[in-house]
Amino acid sequence: MNRVYLGLGSNIDPETNLPNAVLELQKYGRIAAVSRVWETKPVNCPGSPENFLNAAVLLETSLSAIAVRLEAIAAIESGLGRVRDPANRNAPRTIDIDVALFNDEILQIEHRPVPDPAIVKHAYLAIPLAELDPNFKHPQTGETLAEIAAGFDHETEGVFPSSHVDLETLLP
């Protein structure tokens, strides 16, 4: 089984869309872990009126990395009404799901590198991933996810635990 670490984000009805995304992901494998939900200010998203709710999910699946992206993620994002605006890649969205890590591999899925470079740049991804598997070593830096997350200050980064959604209640 492949272990896929996914970053999830939403700033359009996130209280509904994040749980629905997790429920849909269960169709593609076993959800081994979910993080808490974190509220963050939009990054590179000018004019966005709403904060994002972000989380991470560890999916165990027999799907390949490309199948996770092109089959599972594409279907879930489409089903939850994700609209991609080529003129504004960072527009508000119902759901955004990204492959952050795939096993301990270094690879490219379409135009996106894996591990996702945002892991070491942004608290909104690093902190939830560290909750999933704190001792997992980043395949490029050799640091554990806990070490990476510890390098961010919640307050400075504007990342705070959210009480709006509890994804753990969705696990069997």
Tab-separated table of C-alpha atoms in Angstrom:
chain	number	residue	atom	x	y	z
A	1	MET	CA	0.000	0.000	0.000
A	2	ASN	CA	1.127	3.508	-0.785
A	3	ARG	CA	1.079	6.166	1.919
A	4	VAL	CA	-0.125	9.455	0.494
A	5	TYR	CA	0.060	12.603	2.594
A	6	LEU	CA	-2.529	15.062	1.327
A	7	GLY	CA	-3.026	18.735	2.094
A	8	LEU	CA	-6.635	19.941	2.036
A	9	GLY	CA	-7.854	23.520	2.008
A	10	SER	CA	-11.111	25.385	1.522
A	11	ASN	CA	-12.414	28.916	1.946
A	12	ILE	CA	-15.843	28.443	0.389
A	13	ASP	CA	-18.136	26.627	2.836
A	14	PRO	CA	-15.165	24.791	4.397
A	15	GLU	CA	-17.255	23.401	7.264
A	16	THR	CA	-19.041	21.265	4.658
A	17	ASN	CA	-16.368	20.793	2.014
A	18	LEU	CA	-13.496	19.554	4.205
A	19	PRO	CA	-15.523	16.732	5.792
A	20	ASN	CA	-17.036	15.823	2.420
A	21	ALA	CA	-13.562	15.609	0.887
A	22	VAL	CA	-12.419	13.238	3.648
A	23	LEU	CA	-15.520	11.076	3.171
A	24	GLU	CA	-14.854	10.938	-0.571
A	25	LEU	CA	-11.182	10.052	-0.039
A	26	GLN	CA	-12.316	6.938	1.837
A	27	LYS	CA	-13.532	5.561	-1.505
A	28	TYR	CA	-9.912	5.380	-2.695
A	29	GLY	CA	-8.297	3.672	0.272
A	30	ARG	CA	-8.044	3.754	4.041
A	31	ILE	CA	-7.741	7.023	5.920
A	32	ALA	CA	-4.956	6.203	8.389
A	33	ALA	CA	-4.901	9.618	10.068
A	34	VAL	CA	-6.347	13.121	9.912
A	35	SER	CA	-4.961	16.302	11.402
A	36	ARG	CA	-6.813	18.949	13.284
A	37	VAL	CA	-8.292	21.689	11.153
A	38	TRP	CA	-6.271	24.910	11.077
A	39	GLU	CA	-7.542	28.365	10.159
A	40	THR	CA	-5.159	30.448	8.087
A	41	LYS	CA	-5.170	33.735	6.264
A	42	PRO	CA	-5.096	33.348	2.488
A	43	VAL	CA	-1.549	33.059	1.077
A	44	ASN	CA	-1.004	34.558	-2.393
A	45	CYS	CA	-4.760	34.977	-2.670
A	46	PRO	CA	-5.392	38.719	-3.015
A	47	GLY	CA	-8.952	39.846	-2.532
A	48	SER	CA	-10.038	36.638	-0.831
A	49	PRO	CA	-12.592	37.649	1.785
A	50	GLU	CA	-12.465	34.430	3.768
A	51	ASN	CA	-9.751	32.638	5.702
A	52	PHE	CA	-8.905	29.105	4.714
A	53	LEU	CA	-9.501	26.023	6.759
A	54	ASN	CA	-6.634	23.596	6.166
A	55	ALA	CA	-6.002	20.010	7.213
A	56	ALA	CA	-3.920	17.007	6.230
A	57	VAL	CA	-4.915	13.409	5.592
A	58	LEU	CA	-2.829	10.255	5.411
A	59	LEU	CA	-4.381	7.954	2.816
A	60	GLU	CA	-3.241	4.355	2.415
A	61	THR	CA	-4.089	3.264	-1.118
A	62	SER	CA	-3.096	0.902	-3.897
A	63	LEU	CA	-3.325	3.783	-6.386
A	64	SER	CA	-0.178	5.199	-7.968
A	65	ALA	CA	0.738	8.837	-7.410
A	66	ILE	CA	-0.576	9.869	-10.814
A	67	ALA	CA	-3.822	7.932	-10.275
A	68	VAL	CA	-4.336	9.657	-6.925
A	69	ARG	CA	-4.030	13.020	-8.688
A	70	LEU	CA	-5.878	12.317	-11.928
A	71	GLU	CA	-8.568	9.975	-10.625
A	72	ALA	CA	-9.212	10.521	-6.929
A	73	ILE	CA	-8.364	14.200	-6.444
A	74	ALA	CA	-9.800	15.299	-9.793
A	75	ALA	CA	-13.093	13.500	-9.109
A	76	ILE	CA	-13.399	14.824	-5.556
A	77	GLU	CA	-12.560	18.417	-6.467
A	78	SER	CA	-14.974	18.330	-9.403
A	79	GLY	CA	-17.708	16.712	-7.326
A	80	LEU	CA	-17.358	19.398	-4.666
A	81	GLY	CA	-17.626	22.186	-7.224
A	82	ARG	CA	-13.985	23.241	-7.545
A	83	VAL	CA	-13.630	25.776	-10.348
A	84	ARG	CA	-10.142	26.497	-11.657
A	85	ASP	CA	-9.613	29.999	-12.994
A	86	PRO	CA	-6.474	30.075	-15.190
A	87	ALA	CA	-6.332	33.859	-14.736
A	88	ASN	CA	-6.312	33.513	-10.924
A	89	ARG	CA	-4.724	30.267	-9.729
A	90	ASN	CA	-5.203	31.334	-6.110
A	91	ALA	CA	-8.885	32.217	-6.291
A	92	PRO	CA	-11.229	31.201	-3.468
A	93	ARG	CA	-12.148	27.534	-3.706
A	94	THR	CA	-14.573	24.951	-2.408
A	95	ILE	CA	-11.768	22.427	-2.004
A	96	ASP	CA	-8.117	22.114	-2.882
A	97	ILE	CA	-6.385	18.767	-2.443
A	98	ASP	CA	-2.673	18.388	-3.080
A	99	VAL	CA	-0.310	15.440	-2.817
A	100	ALA	CA	2.269	16.698	-0.322
A	101	LEU	CA	4.205	13.440	0.078
A	102	PHE	CA	3.975	10.058	-1.618
A	103	ASN	CA	5.711	7.364	0.422
A	104	ASP	CA	9.296	8.619	0.687
A	105	GLU	CA	9.576	9.236	-3.044
A	106	ILE	CA	10.753	12.295	-4.948
A	107	LEU	CA	8.720	12.660	-8.119
A	108	GLN	CA	6.709	14.916	-10.377
A	109	ILE	CA	2.931	14.627	-10.802
A	110	GLU	CA	2.009	16.653	-13.855
A	111	HIS	CA	3.522	20.085	-13.131
A	112	ARG	CA	3.720	19.607	-9.348
A	113	PRO	CA	6.826	18.375	-7.539
A	114	VAL	CA	6.448	15.868	-4.702
A	115	PRO	CA	7.401	16.486	-1.926
A	116	ASP	CA	5.407	19.672	-2.174
A	117	PRO	CA	7.816	22.621	-1.714
A	118	ALA	CA	5.170	24.307	0.477
A	119	ILE	CA	5.957	21.829	3.284
A	120	VAL	CA	9.110	23.737	4.194
A	121	LYS	CA	7.729	27.183	3.270
A	122	HIS	CA	4.266	27.367	4.821
A	123	ALA	CA	2.915	26.560	8.262
A	124	TYR	CA	-0.558	25.816	6.866
A	125	LEU	CA	0.847	22.608	5.370
A	126	ALA	CA	3.781	21.770	7.646
A	127	ILE	CA	1.844	21.841	10.904
A	128	PRO	CA	-1.058	19.573	9.875
A	129	LEU	CA	1.354	17.109	8.211
A	130	ALA	CA	3.400	16.905	11.410
A	131	GLU	CA	0.249	15.920	13.283
A	132	LEU	CA	-0.224	12.951	10.954
A	133	ASP	CA	3.234	11.455	11.289
A	134	PRO	CA	5.679	13.580	13.309
A	135	ASN	CA	8.635	11.207	12.829
A	136	PHE	CA	8.308	10.889	9.045
A	137	LYS	CA	11.495	12.166	7.417
A	138	HIS	CA	11.176	14.574	4.529
A	139	PRO	CA	12.817	12.773	1.578
A	140	GLN	CA	14.813	15.840	0.531
A	141	THR	CA	15.743	17.628	3.740
A	142	GLY	CA	16.045	14.623	6.060
A	143	GLU	CA	14.190	16.567	8.748
A	144	THR	CA	11.203	15.020	10.477
A	145	LEU	CA	7.832	16.620	9.870
A	146	ALA	CA	7.827	17.604	13.550
A	147	GLU	CA	11.160	19.412	13.120
A	148	ILE	CA	9.873	21.259	10.060
A	149	ALA	CA	6.658	22.273	11.819
A	150	ALA	CA	8.595	23.431	14.902
A	151	GLY	CA	10.339	25.981	12.682
A	152	PHE	CA	7.094	27.928	12.290
A	153	ASP	CA	5.525	30.247	14.842
A	154	HIS	CA	1.733	29.880	14.795
A	155	GLU	CA	1.064	33.494	15.636
A	156	THR	CA	3.577	34.983	13.210
A	157	GLU	CA	2.325	32.703	10.439
A	158	GLY	CA	-1.340	33.371	11.267
A	159	VAL	CA	-2.167	29.675	11.660
A	160	PHE	CA	-4.557	28.767	14.470
A	161	PRO	CA	-6.453	25.615	15.448
A	162	SER	CA	-10.062	25.848	14.336
A	163	SER	CA	-13.026	24.593	16.294
A	164	HIS	CA	-15.310	24.786	13.237
A	165	VAL	CA	-14.695	21.229	12.026
A	166	ASP	CA	-13.529	17.970	13.637
A	167	LEU	CA	-12.431	15.524	10.947
A	168	GLU	CA	-11.567	12.751	13.423
A	169	THR	CA	-15.259	12.049	13.931
A	170	LEU	CA	-15.365	10.834	10.309
A	171	LEU	CA	-12.925	7.974	10.832
A	172	PRO	CA	-14.299	4.469	11.345
